Amino acid sequence: MQSHQPKEQNHMHRRMYGWDYSCKCNYMVTLVASPRLPRFGVCREYGIERTGEGKILYDVWQEIPVHFPEVRASYYTIMPDHFHGILYFQTQTSYTLMQVVGWFRLETERRAGGRLWEEGFQDSICINAHQLARMIAYVLDNPKRLWIKKNNPELFRRRLGFVHPRLPKLGTRQEAHDKKEGGICWAMDEDGLLLPRRSNRRVSLFFEPRRDDFLSCASCPIPGWRLLPDGRYQALSGTLPADTVTDTVGTAGHWMALGNPFLLERPLLIAVRFSRQTPAEAAAQVSARILDKVARGAVVVTPAFSPLEKEIKRRALESGGTVIQLMSNGFSPYTKPSGMDFEVCAKGLLLQLSAFTAEPGHEKLSKAKCEWMNAAAAALADARMGWPKIER
C-alpha cells in the first residue's frame, strides 16, 4: 500500500522508506510457509482446522506481549500455508516491528524443530481507523474466502494465455518497435485519441483493436490510413500504431483472465470512462443511462480509475449487473480479488483482465499506462459512454 525503497527488492523484504517502525501504530504482517504447502491447517466450511504446527503459531502469537509489553498481538488468522496478524505498538518503543516479527519467526521454528517460513515478511502500515477496519475484515474473512474459492474453482482460476475473438491482440516489444512509421511514434492524449510524436526510445507495448478507431491527424501520409475531411486519420486495417509508452511495465505478450469468462459472450459491452472534471449533472445523466443498459443485460467495461468510474462499477455490481475490469497488474499464482470484488466474483458477475506481467507491491500508475488501458477497454467494447468527444 505504500511506496517502498528500493523498488528492486523482493516485496517480502521491502519496507516503507523513511518510516519509523518503532512508533505507535497498527501493522498487518504476513508470513508465508516454506515450502508453500498446507502445513498449518486444513480448510473446512466452518474455518481452518489447525495442525500441530498451526497450534504452535497460535501459542507463540499469544506470548508476544509477554516479551514485548508495549505491543498487543491483535487479530490474526492461521491459514493452511500462510499467517496474517495485526500488531499494535501502543507507544514509541525501543524495538522495531522487524525485531518483533523476527522473534515470532525464530520461536515458532524452535518449537517446531525446523524451518517454517520463507525469507522475509510483508507489512502494511495502518494510518487511520477506516484502514484498520478493512485490515481486520480482511484478516478475519480469509478462511471464508478460501472456502468459497475452493468450491468455485472455475471462477477463481487464473487463465494465462487467455484468448477470445473480442480481445485486442497484443504484440511484443520488438513487434511494437517495428511498427513505427517513418520515425513517427504515437502517444495517446487525455481524450483517448492518438497523437504523433518523434522518439528514439523503444516502445513498450501496443495492441490491435477489433474495430476502426479515429486518430488525431499526422502531418505526413501514413500507409494503410485514410485522411478524413476533419483532418483526422482512420485506420483502414484496424491496426493501431505503436504506443510510445516507456514508463510502464511491458505487456506479458498475452492476456490473463480471472473470473467469469462468459461475460465476453454478452451481446453488449459498454466501455465506461469519466474524467475527474466531468460536470456533476452530465455525469449523473450518463450514469443513469449506463445503469439502465446494465439492468437490461449490458456489461460495463472499465479499468475503474476515476471516482465516477468506481461508482459506476460499484452500483452495477450491487444491482446484480456485470463488469469486466482491466487491471494494471498481472495475476500471480496466489492472486485473488479483494473485498467486494471477491464476493461478486464468486457469483459470476466479474471478469478481471490484464495484459501486464505480475509485479509485487503496489506500483504507482502512470498517465500513459492509464491511457493505454482505457483505449484497450474501448477496443474491447461495442459502445462507449462517458468518453469526451467520442461517445457513440
XYZ file of C-alpha atoms in Angstrom:
392
model
C 0.000 0.000 0.000
C 2.973 2.310 0.429
C 5.880 3.395 -1.743
C 8.844 1.315 -0.715
C 12.584 1.568 -1.337
C 14.436 0.137 -3.063
C 11.948 -0.873 -5.779
C 14.043 -3.827 -6.979
C 13.979 -5.515 -3.580
C 11.856 -8.621 -3.024
C 8.440 -7.493 -1.761
C 8.760 -9.705 1.340
C 11.797 -7.628 2.380
C 10.522 -4.232 1.258
C 9.761 -1.608 3.914
C 8.339 1.902 3.863
C 11.210 4.240 3.082
C 11.883 6.616 5.987
C 9.212 5.127 8.284
C 9.972 4.640 11.991
C 8.913 1.039 12.646
C 9.132 1.543 16.414
C 6.452 4.265 16.562
C 2.878 3.947 17.815
C 0.905 2.284 15.005
C -1.041 -0.767 13.823
C 0.754 -3.107 11.423
C -0.614 -6.058 9.476
C 2.071 -8.658 8.839
C 2.013 -11.658 6.505
C 4.380 -14.619 6.698
C 4.427 -17.465 4.179
C 5.175 -21.142 4.863
C 8.272 -22.754 3.369
C 7.585 -24.715 1.289
C 4.200 -23.140 0.477
C 2.145 -26.191 1.373
C -0.898 -26.561 3.691
C 1.197 -27.380 6.753
C -0.575 -25.130 9.292
C -4.155 -26.289 8.805
C -6.942 -27.670 6.627
C -9.743 -25.507 5.209
C -13.210 -26.528 6.394
C -16.586 -24.867 5.928
C -16.508 -23.592 9.497
C -12.893 -22.316 9.357
C -9.326 -23.609 9.496
C -8.666 -26.842 11.366
C -5.159 -26.357 12.754
C -2.370 -28.895 12.584
C 0.269 -29.266 15.282
C 2.395 -26.568 13.635
C -0.662 -24.334 13.373
C -1.195 -24.654 17.124
C 2.408 -23.591 17.696
C 1.747 -20.395 15.736
C -1.274 -19.672 17.930
C 0.668 -20.230 21.185
C 3.639 -18.062 20.181
C 1.392 -15.256 18.879
C -0.335 -15.067 22.258
C 3.048 -14.766 24.009
C 4.234 -11.698 22.082
C 3.011 -9.192 24.754
C 4.975 -11.124 27.394
C 8.261 -10.469 25.601
C 7.270 -7.081 24.137
C 4.975 -5.383 26.701
C 4.219 -2.315 24.576
C 2.942 -4.496 21.692
C -0.527 -6.004 21.542
C -0.954 -9.123 19.415
C -4.361 -8.338 17.959
C -6.476 -10.015 15.272
C -4.881 -12.896 13.390
C -5.695 -15.836 11.160
C -3.747 -19.045 10.605
C -4.186 -20.154 7.008
C -3.034 -23.520 5.638
C 0.084 -22.049 4.015
C 0.480 -18.557 5.481
C -0.222 -16.360 8.509
C -1.815 -12.907 8.875
C -1.670 -10.915 12.092
C -2.169 -7.344 13.305
C 0.329 -5.942 15.810
C -0.455 -2.746 17.713
C 2.502 -0.747 19.008
C 0.787 1.125 21.843
C 3.592 3.659 22.262
C 7.050 4.523 20.959
C 9.244 1.502 21.747
C 12.938 0.659 21.946
C 12.460 -2.172 19.433
C 11.078 -2.334 15.902
C 8.440 -4.310 14.061
C 11.226 -6.299 12.384
C 12.552 -7.395 15.769
C 9.108 -8.489 16.995
C 8.373 -10.464 13.832
C 11.905 -11.878 13.911
C 11.324 -13.213 17.420
C 7.982 -14.741 16.347
C 9.654 -16.478 13.396
C 12.564 -17.865 15.405
C 10.430 -19.015 18.346
C 7.891 -20.836 16.168
C 10.687 -22.581 14.269
C 12.464 -23.516 17.506
C 9.334 -25.179 18.875
C 8.546 -26.854 15.539
C 12.076 -28.221 15.332
C 12.810 -26.931 11.831
C 12.242 -24.261 9.233
C 8.687 -22.953 8.854
C 8.935 -19.707 6.916
C 10.045 -18.235 3.631
C 12.524 -15.366 3.817
C 11.168 -12.031 4.979
C 7.593 -10.878 5.638
C 5.131 -8.381 4.203
C 3.822 -5.428 6.203
C 1.018 -2.927 5.785
C 1.001 0.252 7.862
C -2.385 1.353 9.170
C -2.752 5.131 9.211
C -6.439 5.606 10.125
C -9.474 3.877 11.648
C -11.079 3.129 8.259
C -7.962 1.337 7.075
C -7.756 -0.616 10.341
C -11.355 -1.799 9.916
C -10.517 -3.010 6.399
C -7.432 -4.816 7.694
C -9.411 -6.579 10.408
C -12.130 -7.611 7.954
C -9.504 -8.943 5.544
C -7.778 -10.993 8.256
C -10.988 -12.457 9.707
C -12.587 -13.192 6.302
C -9.579 -15.078 4.931
C -10.831 -18.597 5.824
C -14.274 -17.898 4.338
C -12.727 -16.585 1.104
C -10.536 -19.674 0.812
C -13.567 -21.950 1.276
C -15.532 -20.054 -1.397
C -12.557 -20.179 -3.752
C -12.139 -23.941 -3.274
C -15.812 -24.517 -4.042
C -15.855 -22.259 -7.118
C -12.534 -23.130 -8.777
C -13.515 -22.064 -12.304
C -14.446 -18.548 -11.179
C -11.117 -18.043 -9.424
C -8.816 -19.885 -11.808
C -6.002 -17.821 -13.269
C -6.113 -18.168 -17.050
C -2.789 -17.455 -18.742
C -2.648 -17.006 -22.494
C -6.378 -16.264 -22.450
C -7.784 -15.970 -25.968
C -11.137 -14.631 -27.146
C -12.165 -13.080 -30.510
C -13.220 -9.888 -28.733
C -9.878 -9.269 -27.059
C -7.426 -6.850 -28.701
C -4.366 -8.675 -29.990
C -1.189 -7.987 -28.057
C 2.267 -7.563 -29.535
C 5.736 -7.938 -28.121
C 8.063 -5.014 -27.551
C 10.030 -5.854 -30.716
C 6.861 -6.027 -32.805
C 5.788 -2.665 -31.441
C 9.187 -1.192 -32.282
C 8.908 -2.440 -35.859
C 5.521 -0.760 -36.309
C 6.900 2.783 -36.165
C 6.052 4.592 -39.404
C 8.782 6.806 -40.870
C 10.256 7.633 -37.469
C 6.826 8.624 -36.134
C 5.734 7.047 -32.849
C 2.316 7.510 -31.283
C 1.051 8.623 -27.889
C -2.458 8.984 -26.529
C -3.826 12.300 -25.350
C -6.261 12.818 -22.481
C -9.222 12.186 -24.799
C -8.029 8.730 -25.780
C -7.016 9.910 -29.275
C -3.623 9.244 -30.792
C -1.056 11.940 -31.449
C 2.147 11.531 -33.468
C 5.486 12.316 -31.916
C 9.065 11.600 -32.817
C 11.030 9.445 -30.418
C 14.171 7.337 -30.491
C 13.052 5.469 -27.384
C 11.947 1.887 -27.644
C 8.190 1.471 -27.269
C 6.883 -0.850 -24.588
C 3.504 -2.134 -25.728
C 0.741 -1.910 -28.284
C -2.475 -3.614 -29.265
C -4.556 -4.064 -32.380
C -8.251 -3.247 -31.809
C -11.055 -5.207 -33.411
C -12.655 -2.061 -34.775
C -11.539 1.084 -36.539
C -10.589 3.925 -34.223
C -10.370 7.583 -35.163
C -6.987 9.129 -34.540
C -5.541 12.617 -34.466
C -4.007 13.890 -37.695
C -0.309 13.461 -38.510
C 1.484 15.928 -40.764
C 2.653 13.160 -43.085
C 0.936 10.387 -45.089
C 0.549 7.066 -43.262
C 0.264 3.843 -45.288
C -2.945 1.999 -44.510
C -4.735 5.072 -43.138
C -7.414 7.299 -44.684
C -7.406 11.059 -44.166
C -10.888 12.257 -43.169
C -12.393 15.669 -44.034
C -11.978 16.865 -40.441
C -8.220 16.228 -40.589
C -8.100 13.030 -38.562
C -6.906 9.623 -39.729
C -8.983 6.463 -39.697
C -7.308 3.056 -39.669
C -8.321 1.084 -42.741
C -6.739 -2.095 -41.459
C -7.980 -1.834 -37.884
C -4.380 -1.651 -36.644
C -3.413 0.874 -34.019
C 0.102 2.342 -34.350
C 2.613 1.525 -31.662
C 2.170 3.271 -28.331
C 5.265 5.191 -27.199
C 4.836 4.349 -23.534
C 8.181 3.683 -21.882
C 7.373 4.310 -18.222
C 5.130 1.275 -17.720
C 5.786 -2.419 -17.430
C 5.573 -4.160 -20.777
C 2.748 -6.455 -21.701
C 3.108 -10.090 -20.826
C 2.616 -10.852 -24.524
C -0.751 -12.435 -23.775
C -3.941 -11.723 -21.870
C -4.622 -13.092 -18.394
C -8.122 -13.585 -17.026
C -9.620 -14.201 -13.600
C -13.364 -14.508 -13.086
C -16.272 -15.358 -15.363
C -15.000 -15.542 -18.990
C -18.540 -15.983 -20.345
C -19.173 -12.264 -19.781
C -17.307 -11.744 -23.061
C -20.158 -13.585 -24.798
C -22.726 -10.967 -23.788
C -24.150 -9.055 -26.774
C -23.422 -5.543 -25.460
C -20.193 -4.433 -23.775
C -20.016 -0.740 -22.821
C -16.653 0.968 -22.261
C -17.124 3.481 -19.440
C -14.740 6.381 -18.966
C -15.254 9.561 -16.950
C -12.830 12.395 -16.410
C -12.473 13.797 -12.913
C -13.523 17.128 -14.431
C -16.826 15.788 -15.794
C -19.653 18.133 -14.633
C -21.849 16.509 -11.992
C -25.084 16.978 -13.930
C -23.669 15.438 -17.105
C -22.130 12.568 -15.134
C -25.456 11.830 -13.435
C -27.307 11.707 -16.756
C -24.793 9.407 -18.430
C -24.546 7.216 -15.309
C -28.323 6.725 -15.315
C -28.216 5.674 -18.975
C -25.371 3.245 -18.316
C -27.103 1.625 -15.341
C -30.316 1.333 -17.362
C -28.418 -0.600 -20.027
C -26.783 -2.741 -17.318
C -30.233 -3.616 -15.967
C -31.093 -4.868 -19.465
C -28.023 -7.101 -19.692
C -25.165 -4.847 -20.837
C -21.709 -5.370 -19.340
C -19.618 -2.450 -18.045
C -16.011 -2.476 -19.297
C -13.635 -0.197 -17.393
C -10.284 -0.007 -15.605
C -12.184 1.944 -12.883
C -9.620 4.696 -12.400
C -11.667 7.815 -11.610
C -14.147 8.108 -8.706
C -17.056 8.187 -11.184
C -15.851 5.002 -12.871
C -15.503 3.291 -9.489
C -19.018 4.434 -8.579
C -20.496 3.029 -11.810
C -18.730 -0.276 -11.196
C -19.986 -0.448 -7.590
C -23.596 0.418 -8.457
C -23.660 -2.015 -11.368
C -22.431 -4.892 -9.201
C -24.679 -4.038 -6.252
C -27.697 -4.174 -8.575
C -26.705 -7.619 -9.841
C -25.115 -6.301 -13.039
C -21.858 -7.478 -14.570
C -18.455 -5.850 -15.005
C -15.282 -6.542 -16.978
C -12.400 -4.707 -15.319
C -8.990 -4.153 -16.870
C -6.254 -4.493 -14.272
C -2.920 -2.671 -14.188
C -1.041 -5.659 -12.780
C -0.869 -9.294 -13.821
C -2.092 -12.251 -11.786
C 0.358 -14.291 -9.722
C -0.480 -17.893 -8.723
C -1.842 -16.507 -5.435
C -3.846 -13.576 -6.809
C -7.471 -13.337 -5.795
C -9.954 -10.434 -5.930
C -10.282 -8.431 -2.735
C -13.236 -7.016 -0.831
C -16.462 -6.669 -2.781
C -14.726 -7.970 -5.912
C -14.274 -11.348 -4.257
C -17.958 -11.634 -3.366
C -19.205 -10.743 -6.845
C -16.572 -12.933 -8.495
C -17.987 -15.907 -6.581
C -21.398 -15.047 -8.084
C -20.017 -14.916 -11.633
C -20.589 -11.168 -12.003
C -16.978 -10.087 -12.554
C -14.186 -10.754 -15.035
C -10.756 -9.230 -14.474
C -8.384 -8.952 -17.438
C -4.737 -7.963 -17.561
C -2.155 -7.687 -20.318
C 0.699 -6.990 -17.911
C 3.214 -9.085 -16.058
C 2.589 -9.761 -12.369
C 4.641 -7.350 -10.265
C 4.812 -7.470 -6.431
C 3.711 -4.495 -4.381
C 1.608 -1.506 -5.399
C 3.162 0.356 -8.307
C 2.042 3.936 -8.898
C 0.075 4.154 -12.136
C 1.500 6.364 -14.858
C -0.737 8.516 -17.041
C 0.454 6.657 -20.126
C -0.492 3.289 -18.689
C -3.960 4.557 -17.747
C -4.455 5.859 -21.275
C -3.416 2.537 -22.770
C -5.865 0.627 -20.574
C -8.729 2.992 -21.408
C -8.012 2.522 -25.104
C -7.923 -1.258 -24.647
C -11.345 -1.102 -22.941
C -12.703 0.908 -25.891
C -11.316 -1.601 -28.397
C -12.916 -4.466 -26.471
C -16.367 -2.917 -26.110
C -19.266 -2.402 -28.533
C -20.042 1.139 -27.356
C -18.521 3.985 -25.356
C -20.254 6.091 -22.735
C -18.829 8.986 -20.782
C -15.888 9.359 -23.170
C -15.162 13.008 -24.018
C -15.848 13.917 -27.665
C -16.138 10.321 -28.838
C -19.272 8.913 -27.201
C -21.163 6.705 -29.621
